[in-house]
């Protein structure tokens, strides 16, 4: 630490004081953390969003610098799952290389104080300086809950402040407190001991006592949520609602995206033509037109569809609906040996399998967690969306079926369902291996329903757009340029007939790979595109764009990829590739995450092999059936 990082009251050369945000899941710790540090960590309305410690720096109004830790939520320090252990280890000072926090900011949901008090009392026994943040004080107030702060302060023996994690300035009171707070010289933290049953019961009695003294709740609290839940959690209506929601999502991805996609397409095409018209023919023009514009530009077109998908995911995450869906599906998932606990990790995998696999840390049983990790890549991640969208737009006519449904949306929905059904089938097979487990009931907190905040949605979508554009401009662009080089050189010998790409390195590798992939109907161009697609799946689209643009003879203008493949592939090939991508076994970051989370390279290898085998078998069967039917 440099001297400039020291703060008033702290001798120069010492590290700034560190505070940790501790509290039950979904109490708004991360929302507060973002407010305090200006970070953009993920906030959502269900338990178990944060699964790792996150660090930030806070500058108080008077210019004091503090390190802030955001921690996974936990109901108690008796950790059961991997994410809770992270919290316990940080708070009890057991985490390697990390000092005990100087101050614990206990964040509780003021509208449900009882839920958070147990851990407050449990932690208080360690005699670390603490402050209680009554977060969601806005919700508590509008529900008519009155909290006697003086009394609470006296009973708990710690300062109490009110906060609103989702409002600008909502942490003002906490900030004022932190400004004035100085670590006491004489604190002597007690080592933490796991509580036995006796102590847990005692704590519970104490919680009740404090609640009676300090909190007045109006009669008939939560009536609104209960009324909604009667429909949402109903075995029949609830299921119908869930199916309808999912269905609407995929219809929207196709129906709403058309206009912005056409616009982007127009710009990308126009740019290609302009460059072709204004540049002399040569390698540079080919790199720009066939490599960058046809490749990376071709992926950019899918931005609207990705944003629509995320609009739905973000709105659902913020509404409080997801844990209900998990609850609904608990029984169904039980038949394949999983439980509702796997629902949120699997749902996160629709965005990307990496955070999905991380989210399995909330699953207590190792085998249940492992099965969830193993099937997470079968959930269609958003990087596969461009591949699906490209093929569907090229091969499936955009017509209305049964009066209301867009056929393209239906096929997309079917592909997602295909992934889910395969995942369940794999889980069922793994159940045989897992043996019989004593069923553990799903105990899950149902958060209050909340309208998704427009600001959260906007920030979330912007963040997604940024991530996507960074991918397009970064890894996708680099791989496309690399592929252009490998597809252009070595150049064709003078006087040779046919496209030059056949003589290039890619052309040669392609003809080797073709042997492996011909039985499932893939052309050599597809086989080649699959290789860089392991680093980022969208690259399959950009690679196809580049390879096909270079395969075209005569016409130098980059034709649009969609119509081009519609002309060159049979429907059987397209279907086979779509099915391949349900399983899409190759994603290096997923495999790296599996290795890290399971601590085993062998498991990552098992995943690769089983997904590859499924993909090959699925595509083979699809291709053969489609051929037999004359596609
Ligand atoms: N009304 C209201 N909502 C809040 C407040 N603070 C947070 N929220 C919402 O509460 C939900 C949970 O917030 P998070 O910050 O993700 O909660 P967390 O404690 O970090 O949750 P975990 O990481 O799962 O432990 C989100 O939907 C937030 O938008 C608040 O003060 N008032
Ligand atoms: Mg959090």
XYZ file of C-alpha atoms and ligand atoms in Angstrom, residues 29-30 42 49-50 70-71, ligand 2:
8
model
C -25.865 -6.686 0.195
C -24.739 -6.476 -3.390
C -25.019 -8.721 -10.238
C -26.945 -14.495 -6.513
C -23.481 -13.783 -5.128
C -19.353 -8.260 -0.644
C -20.056 -11.797 0.488
Mg -25.291 -10.517 -3.551
